[in-house]
């Protein structure tokens, strides 16, 4: 049996309803606990008391991919781990988004060197990525900014003030 | 147990095998300075005496900390280094042995130290060293179907 | 079990725990052979976080490997750097100035406190209690603020250099650390009231997951695992290094060998680390923070050398074999979590799954430290 790769699009679009749905989706992203390496600790710190991702709706961390819509790939993806990443991505129901947290998930990070044999150089070689948050590891504020960028991508406009440089 | 007593115990097994004509390694027991080397006793044993050395360490209530491989490609040998330490005094004993690089085989010590099971699997992963008698010498850190040994000096790029 | 239960036909089944699982602290996979809810065999499968640190040690110069050391055990990153830097210094014969040694110990012990606080929060989450995480992470953030001002990083510090540290500590840091030490000390009673005296926590941890001292010795388990089994082995006392011989601190040891003993060891270690930080701050000498005449491209003499430190998780060892060039010939990193996890297969036989996860939690694993 062929794998289903084409997801049929809706025949009818409701503009206002879509806008409301997107706003609801953006305000209640459910991330998956997919900590692979060091960035996972910064994701935990972002969910903890000081930085508090719950303010932006991302409180409900679910271990099961079938109940999530956001996969935050925190850390290096190994060649041994790659089939598991793809399986987890396939298990997530639509609509789903992927946020690559940290340099390892973006491009292999500090583990990319000639002759390397174990690291997948960037999770976007395996699954489509929506937001890239650079850093090694990125600060929790950077992760929150990534979430806000994702919300902007979903709704089409940014509902939160841009952090000033002062 | 003081280091001097250990030296005698190791010297016994080393002397017994010095007579073996095709033993490739000269048996040596050297006392070293902990402050400069990090260990107190450096013992080189032939391959056949690795299990006896482990038994001496076990009887003296030492613990196995690590098993490392070193690829001496210029000498066409692979060295296996066993690190033992004792909780009582912090004394540290290093047991070394060398095997030919093309056919690296030596007996397992996982019957004496169950912790050696994983260390030997790791050494096999990285260097291709075969520990005869090991219950399950399958890849530990590399993928299950890996057939390469990355820490050998002639690996890959 | 009743007669009917004993004569029921039971089959075992194989269940995968991980590599993506909330309670495995990283990418650990455990192949469980379960008889109902009891574990017949639990085989850990590791390697999902293997990032070739030992290979990179051979491909990079000694200084370029420094960032790698922090990324192995990232929760207590200072200790890995400390072990690596001291191993190279021992081989190359570099003496560290006194002030740098004091600063290293202060920052390392603060890192130990941060690591144990994170462990307490994560362990309680494994058992199902979410609240302590919020408290411990708040305290941990205060430590990270102090360390960030000095080292520039929150998690993966690259602060030590060969011969000292790269940045001096200032009066703000010293005052802030003193304030933090006093604050955390006053909060320990709250933690004990919140967690240690909680009846659910006690039922989940007391007499659960016994590990004997002999098993620790046979597998090479160190750190709070062996100290929770009655053996007073701490590298800072057994093979003293840096300025630890001049400081007065105890090594907490508990005899029971269960999860509660390992938890109490870590809680007491937080208090002892605060004592160490306080003493080190009082006796902090003035002076340079880097040794003189350390070459920019370090080429240690030929030979090999071993150095181990007491990391938050156990004895972390570095064996460096140098061939006289600027890159190590072989860099062996002895990870404490590797040996600590290897006891899991034997110790979890016959346990209920939830109890086995409590045991796994008290081993305090960081999987990239195992996989290196």
Coordinates of C-alpha atoms in Angstrom, one line a residue, chain B residues 7-155:
Chain B
X7 CA 53.3 -4.8 42.8
X8 CA 54.3 -8.2 44.1
X9 CA 51.0 -9.7 43.0
X10 CA 51.3 -8.4 39.5
X11 CA 54.9 -9.2 39.3
X12 CA 54.0 -12.9 40.0
X13 CA 51.7 -13.2 37.0
X14 CA 54.1 -11.2 34.8
X15 CA 57.1 -13.3 35.6
X16 CA 55.2 -16.5 35.0
X17 CA 54.5 -15.5 31.5
X18 CA 57.8 -13.9 30.7
X19 CA 59.0 -17.3 29.6
X20 CA 56.3 -17.5 26.8
X21 CA 58.3 -17.2 23.7
X22 CA 55.6 -15.5 21.4
X23 CA 54.4 -13.1 24.0
X24 CA 54.6 -9.8 22.1
X25 CA 54.6 -7.5 25.2
X26 CA 57.3 -7.2 27.8
X27 CA 55.7 -7.6 31.2
X28 CA 56.3 -4.4 33.2
X29 CA 55.1 -3.2 36.6
X30 CA 55.9 0.5 37.2
X31 CA 55.1 2.6 40.2
X32 CA 54.2 6.1 39.1
X33 CA 53.6 9.4 40.8
X34 CA 49.9 10.1 41.2
X35 CA 50.5 13.9 41.0
X36 CA 52.1 13.8 37.6
X37 CA 50.4 10.8 35.9
X38 CA 47.1 10.5 37.7
X39 CA 47.7 6.8 38.6
X40 CA 49.9 4.9 41.0
X41 CA 50.7 1.7 39.2
X42 CA 51.2 1.0 35.6
X43 CA 51.1 -2.7 34.7
X44 CA 51.6 -4.0 31.2
X45 CA 50.5 -7.6 30.8
X46 CA 50.4 -10.0 27.9
X47 CA 47.0 -10.7 26.4
X48 CA 46.6 -14.1 28.1
X49 CA 47.0 -12.5 31.5
X50 CA 44.3 -9.8 31.2
X51 CA 41.8 -12.0 33.0
X52 CA 44.3 -12.8 35.8
X53 CA 45.0 -9.1 36.3
X54 CA 41.3 -8.4 36.5
X55 CA 41.0 -11.2 39.1
X56 CA 43.7 -9.7 41.2
X57 CA 41.9 -6.3 41.1
X58 CA 38.6 -7.9 42.0
X59 CA 40.1 -9.7 45.0
X60 CA 41.7 -6.5 46.1
X61 CA 38.2 -4.8 46.0
X62 CA 39.1 -2.4 43.2
X63 CA 36.4 -1.0 40.9
X64 CA 36.6 -0.9 37.1
X65 CA 36.3 2.6 35.9
X66 CA 37.0 2.4 32.2
X67 CA 38.3 0.3 29.3
X68 CA 39.8 2.4 26.5
X69 CA 41.3 1.4 23.2
X70 CA 44.2 3.2 21.6
X71 CA 45.1 2.7 17.9
X72 CA 48.9 2.7 17.5
X73 CA 48.8 2.5 13.7
X74 CA 52.5 3.1 13.3
X75 CA 53.2 0.0 15.4
X76 CA 50.3 -1.9 13.9
X77 CA 49.0 -2.6 17.4
X78 CA 45.9 -1.7 19.3
X79 CA 46.4 -1.1 23.0
X80 CA 43.6 -1.8 25.5
X81 CA 43.8 0.2 28.8
X82 CA 42.0 -0.8 31.9
X83 CA 41.5 1.7 34.6
X84 CA 40.9 0.4 38.1
X85 CA 40.5 2.5 41.3
X86 CA 39.7 1.7 44.9
X87 CA 37.2 3.6 47.0
X88 CA 39.2 3.2 50.1
X89 CA 42.3 5.2 49.3
X90 CA 41.7 6.5 45.8
X91 CA 44.7 4.5 44.6
X92 CA 44.6 4.0 40.8
X93 CA 46.0 1.1 38.8
X94 CA 46.2 1.0 35.1
X95 CA 46.5 -2.4 33.3
X96 CA 47.6 -2.3 29.7
X97 CA 47.9 -4.9 27.0
X98 CA 48.5 -4.8 23.2
X99 CA 47.0 -6.8 20.5
X100 CA 47.8 -7.0 16.7
X101 CA 45.9 -4.4 14.8
X102 CA 44.6 -6.6 12.1
X103 CA 43.2 -9.2 14.4
X104 CA 42.5 -7.5 17.7
X105 CA 41.2 -10.3 20.0
X106 CA 41.5 -10.7 23.8
X107 CA 39.4 -12.4 26.5
X108 CA 36.6 -10.6 28.1
X109 CA 36.6 -9.7 31.8
X110 CA 32.8 -9.3 32.0
X111 CA 32.5 -12.5 34.1
X112 CA 34.6 -10.8 36.8
X113 CA 33.3 -7.3 36.4
X114 CA 29.8 -7.1 34.9
X115 CA 30.5 -3.4 34.3
X116 CA 33.0 -4.4 31.6
X117 CA 30.2 -5.6 29.4
X118 CA 29.4 -2.1 28.2
X119 CA 33.0 -0.8 28.2
X120 CA 34.0 -3.7 25.9
X121 CA 31.1 -3.1 23.6
X122 CA 32.1 0.5 23.3
X123 CA 35.7 -0.5 22.6
X124 CA 34.5 -2.9 19.9
X125 CA 32.4 -0.2 18.4
X126 CA 35.2 2.3 18.1
X127 CA 38.2 -0.1 17.3
X128 CA 36.8 -3.4 16.2
X129 CA 38.4 -5.2 19.2
X130 CA 36.8 -8.6 19.7
X131 CA 36.5 -9.7 23.3
X132 CA 36.2 -13.5 23.2
X133 CA 33.6 -14.8 25.5
X134 CA 31.6 -11.6 25.7
X135 CA 27.9 -12.5 26.0
X136 CA 26.6 -10.0 23.4
X137 CA 29.2 -8.0 21.5
X138 CA 26.7 -5.9 19.5
X139 CA 27.0 -2.1 18.8
X140 CA 26.4 0.0 21.8
X141 CA 26.9 3.6 20.7
X142 CA 26.8 3.2 17.0
X143 CA 23.7 2.1 15.0
X144 CA 22.8 -1.6 15.2
X145 CA 23.9 -2.2 11.6
X146 CA 27.1 -0.2 11.8
X147 CA 30.1 -2.0 10.3
X148 CA 32.7 0.7 10.7
X149 CA 35.0 1.5 13.5
X150 CA 35.4 5.3 13.7
X151 CA 38.3 5.8 16.1
X152 CA 40.7 3.8 14.1
X153 CA 43.3 6.1 12.6
X154 CA 42.6 5.0 9.0
X155 CA 38.8 5.6 9.2

